[in-house]
Tab-separated table of C-alpha atoms and ligand atoms in Angstrom:
chain	number	residue	atom	x	y	z
A	1	MET	CA	40.340	18.825	-36.524
A	2	LYS	CA	38.185	17.924	-33.303
A	3	THR	CA	35.669	19.145	-31.951
A	4	GLN	CA	32.469	17.683	-30.039
A	5	LEU	CA	29.750	17.550	-31.972
A	6	VAL	CA	30.058	18.066	-35.874
A	7	ILE	CA	26.639	19.396	-37.364
A	8	ILE	CA	25.593	18.722	-40.950
A	9	GLY	CA	23.726	21.563	-42.706
A	10	GLY	CA	23.387	25.179	-41.957
A	11	GLY	CA	20.135	25.559	-42.267
A	12	PRO	CA	17.813	26.610	-39.104
A	13	SER	CA	18.009	23.209	-37.584
A	14	GLY	CA	21.543	22.902	-37.483
A	15	LEU	CA	22.199	26.758	-36.670
A	16	LEU	CA	20.016	26.805	-33.643
A	17	LEU	CA	21.118	23.505	-32.318
A	18	SER	CA	25.238	24.966	-32.649
A	19	GLN	CA	23.800	27.838	-30.525
A	20	LEU	CA	22.232	26.375	-27.937
A	21	LEU	CA	24.829	23.823	-26.998
A	22	HIS	CA	27.519	26.521	-27.530
A	23	LEU	CA	25.385	28.489	-24.466
A	24	ALA	CA	25.438	25.038	-22.480
A	25	GLY	CA	29.273	24.955	-22.938
A	26	VAL	CA	29.366	22.077	-25.584
A	27	ASP	CA	31.655	22.482	-28.841
A	28	SER	CA	30.378	21.851	-32.367
A	29	ILE	CA	31.430	22.779	-36.368
A	30	VAL	CA	28.614	23.342	-38.688
A	31	LEU	CA	29.517	22.224	-42.371
A	32	GLU	CA	27.148	23.855	-44.639
A	33	ARG	CA	27.212	23.140	-48.816
A	34	LYS	CA	26.031	25.775	-49.906
A	35	SER	CA	27.266	29.996	-49.319
A	36	ARG	CA	25.867	31.932	-46.708
A	37	ALA	CA	24.239	34.318	-49.069
A	38	TYR	CA	22.567	31.310	-51.101
A	39	VAL	CA	21.665	30.189	-47.424
A	40	LEU	CA	19.449	33.241	-46.551
A	41	SER	CA	18.051	33.474	-50.606
A	42	ARG	CA	15.854	30.813	-49.714
A	43	ILE	CA	12.189	32.156	-48.918
A	44	ARG	CA	10.177	29.650	-47.135
A	45	ALA	CA	8.453	29.241	-43.733
A	46	GLY	CA	7.036	32.225	-42.125
A	47	VAL	CA	4.694	30.874	-39.481
A	48	LEU	CA	6.406	30.441	-36.045
A	49	GLU	CA	4.449	28.253	-32.881
A	50	GLN	CA	5.426	29.804	-29.767
A	51	GLY	CA	7.813	26.966	-28.536
A	52	THR	CA	9.705	27.993	-31.518
A	53	CYS	CA	9.804	31.340	-30.399
A	54	ASP	CA	10.564	30.289	-26.912
A	55	LEU	CA	13.733	28.408	-28.235
A	56	MET	CA	14.900	31.760	-30.204
A	57	ARG	CA	14.524	33.370	-27.260
A	58	ALA	CA	16.117	30.804	-25.301
A	59	ALA	CA	19.129	30.851	-27.858
A	60	LYS	CA	19.338	34.521	-27.509
A	61	ALA	CA	18.500	35.285	-31.221
A	62	GLY	CA	15.140	36.394	-30.443
A	63	ALA	CA	15.555	40.051	-30.159
A	64	ARG	CA	14.535	40.911	-33.633
A	65	MET	CA	12.019	38.359	-33.993
A	66	ASP	CA	10.164	40.060	-31.280
A	67	ARG	CA	10.252	43.351	-32.669
A	68	HIS	CA	9.490	42.747	-36.163
A	69	GLY	CA	7.088	39.261	-35.904
A	70	LYS	CA	3.719	39.911	-36.213
A	71	VAL	CA	1.084	38.340	-33.258
A	72	HIS	CA	-1.724	36.531	-35.252
A	73	ALA	CA	-4.512	35.438	-32.828
A	74	GLY	CA	-6.585	33.982	-35.685
A	75	PHE	CA	-6.371	32.644	-39.533
A	76	LEU	CA	-9.417	32.435	-42.011
A	77	THR	CA	-10.457	29.154	-44.304
A	78	ALA	CA	-12.163	30.334	-47.181
A	79	PHE	CA	-14.535	27.815	-49.342
A	80	GLY	CA	-17.401	27.803	-51.217
A	81	GLY	CA	-17.792	31.889	-51.527
A	82	ARG	CA	-17.354	32.113	-47.979
A	83	THR	CA	-14.906	32.508	-44.748
A	84	ALA	CA	-14.710	31.177	-41.697
A	85	ARG	CA	-12.375	32.566	-38.948
A	86	ILE	CA	-10.228	29.720	-36.768
A	87	ASP	CA	-9.984	31.710	-33.270
A	88	LEU	CA	-6.408	30.588	-32.060
A	89	GLU	CA	-6.490	32.622	-28.958
A	90	GLY	CA	-9.928	32.375	-28.136
A	91	LEU	CA	-10.290	28.625	-29.101
A	92	THR	CA	-6.498	27.387	-26.895
A	93	GLY	CA	-6.985	29.765	-23.783
A	94	GLY	CA	-4.715	32.373	-25.554
A	95	LYS	CA	-2.416	30.973	-27.314
A	96	THR	CA	-0.904	32.221	-30.696
A	97	VAL	CA	1.219	32.503	-33.928
A	98	LEU	CA	4.090	34.728	-34.748
A	99	VAL	CA	4.582	35.679	-38.268
A	100	TYR	CA	8.018	35.965	-39.351
A	101	GLY	CA	9.858	34.618	-42.036
A	102	GLN	CA	12.408	31.310	-42.221
A	103	THR	CA	14.590	33.982	-44.034
A	104	GLU	CA	14.892	36.519	-41.148
A	105	LEU	CA	15.173	33.864	-38.659
A	106	THR	CA	18.043	32.111	-39.965
A	107	ARG	CA	19.604	35.563	-40.529
A	108	ASP	CA	19.380	36.119	-36.998
A	109	LEU	CA	20.510	32.602	-36.384
A	110	TYR	CA	24.021	33.135	-37.917
A	111	GLU	CA	24.402	36.791	-36.378
A	112	ALA	CA	24.086	35.181	-33.101
A	113	ARG	CA	26.474	32.501	-34.239
A	114	ASP	CA	28.778	35.101	-35.128
A	115	GLN	CA	28.422	36.972	-31.958
A	116	LEU	CA	30.064	33.976	-30.225
A	117	ASN	CA	32.457	33.136	-32.843
A	118	GLY	CA	30.900	30.081	-33.371
A	119	THR	CA	32.823	28.062	-36.731
A	120	ILE	CA	30.723	27.260	-39.572
A	121	LEU	CA	32.279	26.058	-42.786
A	122	HIS	CA	30.089	27.031	-45.942
A	123	GLU	CA	30.685	25.716	-49.325
A	124	VAL	CA	31.973	22.061	-48.262
A	125	ASP	CA	31.800	19.473	-50.242
A	126	ASP	CA	31.767	15.462	-50.096
A	127	VAL	CA	30.953	15.660	-47.091
A	128	GLU	CA	30.952	11.843	-45.358
A	129	LEU	CA	30.248	10.291	-42.349
A	130	ASN	CA	32.502	7.684	-40.784
A	131	ASN	CA	32.395	5.014	-37.643
A	132	LEU	CA	29.133	6.095	-36.965
A	133	THR	CA	28.679	3.009	-34.373
A	134	GLY	CA	32.037	3.065	-33.275
A	135	GLU	CA	33.248	5.303	-29.801
A	136	THR	CA	35.005	7.362	-32.555
A	137	PRO	CA	32.851	9.012	-35.547
A	138	PHE	CA	34.781	11.040	-38.022
A	139	VAL	CA	33.634	13.059	-40.654
A	140	THR	CA	35.622	13.702	-43.813
A	141	PHE	CA	34.849	16.841	-46.250
A	142	SER	CA	36.719	18.892	-48.950
A	143	HIS	CA	36.661	22.472	-48.487
A	144	ASN	CA	38.705	25.174	-50.453
A	145	GLY	CA	40.177	22.566	-52.837
A	146	GLU	CA	41.331	20.474	-49.527
A	147	THR	CA	40.123	17.422	-47.906
A	148	HIS	CA	39.542	17.639	-44.189
A	149	ARG	CA	38.571	15.191	-41.138
A	150	ILE	CA	36.900	16.108	-37.941
A	151	ASP	CA	37.457	13.454	-34.952
A	152	CYS	CA	34.186	14.261	-32.800
A	153	ASP	CA	32.153	12.414	-29.857
A	154	LEU	CA	28.601	13.021	-31.614
A	155	VAL	CA	27.265	13.886	-35.230
A	156	ALA	CA	24.075	15.763	-35.613
A	157	GLY	CA	22.302	15.311	-39.135
A	158	CYS	CA	20.722	18.976	-39.718
A	159	ASP	CA	21.249	18.569	-43.843
A	160	GLY	CA	17.703	18.708	-44.930
A	161	PHE	CA	15.721	15.940	-47.100
A	162	HIS	CA	18.481	16.274	-49.755
A	163	GLY	CA	21.724	15.975	-47.398
A	164	VAL	CA	23.776	13.006	-46.811
A	165	SER	CA	23.141	12.254	-43.394
A	166	ARG	CA	19.854	10.287	-43.642
A	167	ARG	CA	21.482	8.546	-46.595
A	168	SER	CA	24.537	7.371	-44.282
A	169	ILE	CA	21.950	4.964	-42.276
A	170	PRO	CA	22.001	1.722	-43.675
A	171	ASN	CA	18.935	0.972	-45.563
A	172	SER	CA	18.806	-2.123	-43.234
A	173	VAL	CA	18.053	-0.008	-40.510
A	174	ARG	CA	16.244	2.722	-42.033
A	175	ASN	CA	12.307	2.804	-42.199
A	176	GLU	CA	11.022	5.165	-44.590
A	177	TYR	CA	7.191	6.469	-45.193
A	178	GLU	CA	6.194	8.712	-48.071
A	179	LYS	CA	2.943	10.049	-49.526
A	180	ILE	CA	4.037	12.240	-52.633
A	181	CYS	CA	0.517	14.698	-53.216
A	182	PRO	CA	0.065	15.238	-57.261
A	183	PHE	CA	0.672	18.618	-57.020
A	184	ALA	CA	2.953	21.400	-56.099
A	185	TRP	CA	2.985	24.690	-54.866
A	186	ILE	CA	4.244	28.003	-56.597
A	187	GLY	CA	4.624	30.877	-54.278
A	188	VAL	CA	5.075	34.036	-55.004
A	189	LEU	CA	6.730	37.125	-53.121
A	190	SER	CA	5.632	40.526	-53.947
A	191	GLU	CA	6.129	44.413	-52.377
A	192	THR	CA	2.232	44.906	-52.005
A	193	ARG	CA	-0.051	45.224	-49.362
A	194	PRO	CA	-1.489	41.969	-47.579
A	195	ALA	CA	-4.750	40.689	-49.061
A	196	GLY	CA	-6.033	40.592	-45.107
A	197	ARG	CA	-4.476	41.029	-41.908
A	198	GLU	CA	-4.625	37.173	-40.739
A	199	ILE	CA	-3.649	34.466	-42.985
A	200	ILE	CA	-6.437	33.030	-45.431
A	201	TYR	CA	-6.113	29.530	-46.796
A	202	SER	CA	-8.893	29.051	-49.525
A	203	ARG	CA	-10.260	26.348	-51.480
A	204	SER	CA	-12.126	26.536	-54.572
A	205	GLN	CA	-12.695	24.210	-57.365
A	206	ALA	CA	-9.778	25.362	-59.378
A	207	GLY	CA	-7.304	24.033	-56.791
A	208	PHE	CA	-5.734	25.753	-53.191
A	209	ALA	CA	-4.609	29.613	-52.485
A	210	LEU	CA	-3.152	30.921	-49.636
A	211	CYS	CA	-2.560	34.235	-48.796
A	212	SER	CA	0.378	35.292	-46.098
A	213	MET	CA	2.779	37.757	-45.528
A	214	ARG	CA	6.015	38.984	-44.243
A	215	SER	CA	5.189	42.600	-43.315
A	216	ASP	CA	2.865	44.915	-44.004
A	217	THR	CA	4.036	46.020	-47.357
A	218	LEU	CA	5.414	42.264	-48.262
A	219	SER	CA	2.778	39.673	-49.370
A	220	ARG	CA	3.605	36.059	-50.144
A	221	TYR	CA	0.970	33.913	-51.796
A	222	TYR	CA	1.057	30.150	-52.926
A	223	ILE	CA	-1.400	28.569	-55.172
A	224	GLN	CA	-1.474	24.945	-55.761
A	225	CYS	CA	-0.560	23.886	-59.423
A	226	PRO	CA	0.059	20.684	-61.224
A	227	VAL	CA	3.161	19.021	-60.247
A	228	THR	CA	4.237	19.023	-64.237
A	229	ASP	CA	3.816	22.665	-64.558
A	230	THR	CA	7.290	24.774	-64.620
A	231	LEU	CA	7.592	28.397	-63.623
A	232	GLU	CA	8.368	29.706	-66.555
A	233	ALA	CA	4.514	28.861	-67.576
A	234	TRP	CA	3.618	31.079	-64.862
A	235	SER	CA	4.063	34.459	-65.919
A	236	ASP	CA	2.925	36.987	-63.048
A	237	ASP	CA	-0.027	37.827	-64.590
A	238	ARG	CA	-1.369	34.714	-65.198
A	239	PHE	CA	-0.554	34.348	-61.190
A	240	TRP	CA	-2.580	36.830	-60.045
A	241	SER	CA	-5.472	35.893	-62.037
A	242	ALA	CA	-5.368	32.331	-60.970
A	243	LEU	CA	-4.894	33.563	-57.529
A	244	SER	CA	-8.287	35.933	-57.729
A	245	ALA	CA	-10.226	33.254	-58.672
A	246	ARG	CA	-9.438	30.916	-56.043
A	247	LEU	CA	-10.580	33.659	-53.428
A	248	PRO	CA	-14.083	35.005	-52.281
A	249	ALA	CA	-14.842	38.377	-54.324
A	250	SER	CA	-14.804	40.261	-51.394
A	251	ILE	CA	-11.290	39.503	-51.038
A	252	ALA	CA	-10.174	39.255	-54.840
A	253	ASP	CA	-11.795	42.553	-55.522
A	254	LYS	CA	-9.184	44.442	-52.841
A	255	LEU	CA	-6.437	42.066	-53.782
A	256	ASP	CA	-3.315	44.254	-54.312
A	257	THR	CA	-1.131	42.980	-57.362
A	258	GLY	CA	2.506	43.626	-58.812
A	259	PRO	CA	5.511	42.079	-60.143
A	260	SER	CA	6.482	39.293	-58.297
A	261	ILE	CA	10.583	39.977	-56.541
A	262	GLN	CA	10.622	36.074	-55.848
A	263	LYS	CA	8.895	32.941	-57.395
A	264	ASN	CA	9.115	29.562	-56.700
A	265	MET	CA	7.952	26.059	-57.063
A	266	ALA	CA	7.672	23.299	-54.583
A	267	PRO	CA	6.473	19.621	-54.499
A	268	LEU	CA	4.028	18.699	-51.884
A	269	ARG	CA	5.240	15.287	-50.015
A	270	ALA	CA	5.270	13.436	-46.625
A	271	PHE	CA	8.003	11.579	-45.762
A	272	ILE	CA	8.874	10.078	-42.524
A	273	SER	CA	12.327	8.242	-41.966
A	274	GLU	CA	12.706	6.059	-38.611
A	275	PRO	CA	14.490	5.996	-36.518
A	276	MET	CA	16.197	9.325	-36.040
A	277	ARG	CA	19.179	7.702	-34.523
A	278	TYR	CA	21.762	5.551	-35.982
A	279	GLY	CA	25.034	5.136	-33.171
A	280	ARG	CA	26.201	8.475	-32.567
A	281	LEU	CA	24.537	10.280	-35.562
A	282	PHE	CA	21.204	12.255	-34.307
A	283	LEU	CA	18.823	13.623	-37.563
A	284	ALA	CA	16.792	16.576	-37.402
A	285	GLY	CA	14.624	18.585	-39.275
A	286	ASP	CA	13.803	18.268	-42.578
A	287	ALA	CA	16.733	15.808	-42.593
A	288	ALA	CA	14.052	13.046	-41.189
A	289	HIS	CA	11.201	14.242	-41.933
A	290	ILE	CA	9.210	16.582	-44.956
A	291	VAL	CA	5.530	17.737	-44.165
A	292	PRO	CA	3.277	19.403	-46.811
A	293	PRO	CA	2.997	23.292	-45.579
A	294	THR	CA	-0.205	23.432	-45.362
A	295	GLY	CA	-0.430	23.559	-41.679
A	296	ALA	CA	2.980	25.651	-41.284
A	297	LYS	CA	4.548	22.708	-39.630
A	298	GLY	CA	8.358	22.173	-41.252
A	299	LEU	CA	10.070	24.731	-39.807
A	300	ASN	CA	8.626	24.080	-35.965
A	301	LEU	CA	9.288	20.277	-36.292
A	302	ALA	CA	12.968	21.025	-36.759
A	303	ALA	CA	12.909	23.243	-33.567
A	304	SER	CA	10.903	20.768	-31.500
A	305	ASP	CA	13.915	18.168	-32.481
A	306	VAL	CA	16.621	20.643	-31.561
A	307	PHE	CA	14.881	21.267	-28.481
A	308	TYR	CA	15.042	17.787	-27.677
A	309	LEU	CA	18.444	17.038	-29.048
A	310	SER	CA	19.792	19.748	-27.453
A	311	ASN	CA	18.896	18.414	-24.025
A	312	ALA	CA	20.028	14.841	-23.902
A	313	VAL	CA	23.739	16.308	-25.525
A	314	ILE	CA	23.503	18.793	-22.411
A	315	GLU	CA	22.733	16.164	-20.106
A	316	PHE	CA	25.518	13.665	-21.864
A	317	TYR	CA	28.138	16.089	-21.423
A	318	LYS	CA	26.726	17.067	-17.883
A	319	SER	CA	26.515	13.745	-16.221
A	320	GLY	CA	27.252	11.331	-18.510
A	321	SER	CA	24.108	9.817	-18.977
A	322	GLU	CA	22.925	8.787	-22.126
A	323	THR	CA	19.365	8.500	-21.102
A	324	GLY	CA	18.160	11.183	-23.269
A	325	LEU	CA	20.230	10.263	-26.342
A	326	ASP	CA	18.747	6.648	-26.277
A	327	ALA	CA	15.134	8.637	-25.924
A	328	TYR	CA	15.676	11.217	-28.607
A	329	SER	CA	14.685	9.215	-31.815
A	330	GLN	CA	11.103	7.864	-29.902
A	331	THR	CA	10.909	10.883	-28.147
A	332	ALA	CA	11.045	13.011	-31.008
A	333	LEU	CA	9.043	10.622	-33.911
A	334	ALA	CA	6.077	11.098	-31.412
A	335	ARG	CA	5.762	14.969	-32.108
A	336	VAL	CA	6.532	14.671	-35.630
A	337	TRP	CA	4.048	11.994	-36.330
A	338	LYS	CA	1.003	14.301	-34.973
A	339	ALA	CA	2.320	17.216	-36.934
A	340	SER	CA	2.352	15.197	-39.939
A	341	ARG	CA	-1.360	13.873	-39.382
A	342	PHE	CA	-2.234	17.544	-38.334
A	343	SER	CA	-0.447	18.736	-42.170
A	344	TRP	CA	-2.119	16.218	-43.905
A	345	PHE	CA	-5.846	16.863	-42.725
A	346	MET	CA	-5.099	20.349	-43.409
A	347	THR	CA	-3.874	19.368	-46.833
A	348	ARG	CA	-6.663	16.899	-47.822
A	349	MET	CA	-9.085	19.329	-46.697
A	350	LEU	CA	-7.852	22.540	-48.886
A	351	HIS	CA	-6.712	20.927	-51.908
A	352	ASN	CA	-8.264	19.876	-55.116
A	353	PHE	CA	-6.801	16.136	-55.252
A	354	GLU	CA	-9.455	13.871	-57.811
A	355	GLY	CA	-11.107	16.988	-59.604
A	356	PRO	CA	-14.294	18.826	-59.255
A	357	ASP	CA	-17.552	16.846	-58.447
A	358	SER	CA	-15.821	13.748	-57.263
A	359	PHE	CA	-16.430	11.578	-54.102
A	360	ASP	CA	-13.408	13.283	-52.547
A	361	ASP	CA	-14.423	16.551	-53.256
A	362	ARG	CA	-17.962	16.374	-51.767
A	363	LEU	CA	-16.427	14.829	-48.973
A	364	GLN	CA	-14.430	18.119	-48.435
A	365	ASP	CA	-17.129	20.450	-48.636
A	366	ALA	CA	-18.905	18.040	-45.874
A	367	GLN	CA	-15.450	19.085	-43.880
A	368	LEU	CA	-15.540	22.266	-44.383
A	369	ASP	CA	-19.108	22.714	-43.830
A	370	TYR	CA	-18.656	20.772	-40.207
A	371	MET	CA	-15.455	22.722	-39.473
A	372	SER	CA	-17.637	26.145	-39.770
A	373	CYS	CA	-20.111	24.962	-37.264
A	374	SER	CA	-18.460	22.817	-35.130
A	375	LYS	CA	-16.632	24.576	-32.004
A	376	ALA	CA	-15.053	21.155	-31.480
A	377	GLN	CA	-13.989	20.692	-34.987
A	378	GLN	CA	-11.845	24.452	-34.793
A	379	THR	CA	-10.597	23.571	-31.399
A	380	ALA	CA	-9.053	20.870	-32.640
A	381	ILE	CA	-7.537	22.757	-35.688
A	382	ALA	CA	-6.755	25.433	-33.278
A	383	GLU	CA	-4.964	22.929	-31.298
A	384	ASN	CA	-2.693	22.121	-33.565
A	385	TYR	CA	-1.861	24.769	-35.339
A	386	VAL	CA	-0.336	26.622	-32.525
A	387	GLY	CA	1.594	23.379	-32.000
A	388	LEU	CA	0.987	20.441	-29.339
A	389	PRO	CA	3.797	21.160	-26.434
A	390	PHE	CA	7.225	20.131	-26.543
B	401	LIG	P1	16.689	23.167	-44.529
B	401	LIG	O1	16.322	24.274	-44.189
B	401	LIG	O2	16.621	22.754	-45.940
B	401	LIG	O3	18.791	23.165	-44.182
B	401	LIG	C1	19.401	22.386	-44.555
B	401	LIG	C2	20.768	22.791	-44.585
B	401	LIG	O4	21.721	21.468	-44.945
B	401	LIG	C3	22.392	21.760	-46.318
B	401	LIG	N1	23.054	20.379	-47.050
B	401	LIG	C4	24.511	20.394	-46.414
B	401	LIG	N2	25.051	20.664	-45.824
B	401	LIG	C5	26.252	19.919	-45.657
B	401	LIG	N3	26.610	19.033	-46.535
B	401	LIG	C6	25.628	18.476	-47.483
B	401	LIG	N4	25.353	16.919	-48.107
B	401	LIG	C7	24.270	18.857	-47.055
B	401	LIG	N5	23.072	19.252	-48.389
B	401	LIG	C8	22.071	19.874	-47.572
B	401	LIG	C9	21.441	22.759	-46.781
B	401	LIG	O5	22.390	23.524	-48.077
B	401	LIG	C10	20.861	23.520	-46.185
B	401	LIG	O6	21.243	24.883	-45.904
B	401	LIG	O7	16.439	22.089	-43.308
B	401	LIG	P2	16.323	22.434	-41.570
B	401	LIG	O8	17.228	23.052	-41.245
B	401	LIG	O9	15.744	20.931	-41.039
B	401	LIG	O10	15.117	23.338	-41.547
B	401	LIG	C11	13.896	22.531	-42.057
B	401	LIG	C12	12.781	24.022	-42.927
B	401	LIG	O11	13.620	24.963	-43.791
B	401	LIG	C13	11.636	23.351	-43.520
B	401	LIG	O12	11.160	22.141	-42.521
B	401	LIG	C14	10.670	24.385	-43.726
B	401	LIG	O13	10.995	25.424	-44.421
B	401	LIG	C15	9.238	24.161	-44.089
B	401	LIG	N6	7.959	25.130	-44.577
B	401	LIG	C16	7.474	25.820	-43.846
B	401	LIG	N7	7.669	25.177	-42.241
B	401	LIG	C17	6.872	25.752	-40.823
B	401	LIG	O14	7.409	25.718	-40.045
B	401	LIG	N8	6.082	26.656	-41.091
B	401	LIG	C18	6.068	27.365	-42.420
B	401	LIG	O15	4.901	28.520	-42.901
B	401	LIG	C19	6.351	26.470	-43.719
B	401	LIG	N9	6.046	27.111	-44.874
B	401	LIG	C20	7.747	25.668	-45.856
B	401	LIG	C21	7.147	26.627	-46.009
B	401	LIG	C22	8.365	24.830	-46.689
B	401	LIG	C23	8.282	25.334	-48.227
B	401	LIG	N10	9.031	24.708	-49.134
B	401	LIG	C24	10.120	25.433	-49.951
B	401	LIG	C25	8.641	23.285	-49.327
B	401	LIG	C26	6.584	26.586	-47.490
B	401	LIG	C27	7.342	26.365	-48.569
B	401	LIG	C28	7.151	26.531	-49.626
B	402	LIG	C1	3.937	31.427	-45.523
B	402	LIG	O1	4.075	32.527	-45.441
B	402	LIG	O2	4.843	31.378	-46.268
B	402	LIG	C2	3.290	30.098	-45.062
B	402	LIG	C3	2.152	30.481	-44.392
B	402	LIG	C4	1.473	29.262	-43.642
B	402	LIG	C5	1.856	28.317	-44.377
B	402	LIG	C6	2.891	27.925	-45.048
B	402	LIG	C7	3.369	28.755	-45.514
B	402	LIG	O3	0.885	27.240	-44.118
């Protein structure tokens, strides 16, 4: 087989990249390790920046998102029994975010790829990237019991944190930066009314809680838990009572609870691998970086990477210029570091790190108190939450 670009990974990064390139006349083949049903069963992000939405529209995959996504003009923070609203729209001169699930966004991208007869091979195994620093890279893999080879010009590593692409860059070239949080999140999806009209980020002595939603009848909640906990230890009843205890009484008293239809646990970490290019391999999304989800940035960073990379690849094929490809890693990383800074700031401000009555705990109280009365601090939070420009 032969194509212009092999894309490893059929998550949001890989699908969006292949769709944007296809629309510009660049051929690609997407290799995905899991089945489509499995990819579409993952419940993850929920908050889209305007830049991400614009890119979905440019990819001709934004119609359902525009119909069903909910515009949010602000979010609530809760702490010490009170709440403070971050007025995204007012503080940023009219910018908002869209609440629309990653699962739905991925489904829209699959449908858009199907409509253009895009090639996506599912359940591939043993993917290996070869000759990345030569003129003629090739990718080998097994599919339906047979070994295959695709010759190509470029390879995009969109295969997430556990993928093979980043590991194909020699250790001597890679610089990795990592901070692991001493806790995880348990997430629950339930067919219940959301706790409020807007997303609520809550800090309490018992730990962090987040109330989000997918629709008027579908809620998404997260709470901080010890990283050593198992899902089995968290019955629905235990989850709901822990969540209620971490919310101000005015919100907890009205909480609509019910059976969880999905429950998962995710460790929290910040991770960045530099550079994002090695020869003819370009990393995008979680393959190159992970942010703690408190700032709702992971999927949005995947989108900005794809924006820079798709433009660079299109320029390469239109004019033969490698300027965009050469600049890709540095341009993408500049935005990645800023979003990581914000995600880390939100994580530190809202989670229980060192336990009650510690130095850290008092600093967090001071930070939240400051935020609640400082328009400058709220503006900085709003500017980052709606997404820095790309
Ligand atoms: P993905 O989604 O992990 O997709 C990578 C794909 O590659 C496949 N793969 C391979 N394929 C072939 N060969 C191999 N060797 C392969 N190895 C792996 C995988 O099967 C998979 O299909 O990465 P991508 O596309 O870069 O997308 C990134 C986003 O998924 C991620 O950043 C977000 O989900 C992060 N995130 C959030 N981001 C936001 O912008 N806003 C949010 O509100 C938000 N909330 C979250 C989140 C992530 C969470 N978790 C699960 C940590 C909330 C949570 C709880
Ligand atoms: C979600 O709805 O899944 C969500 C919302 C905000 C975050 C993280 C996740 O910061």
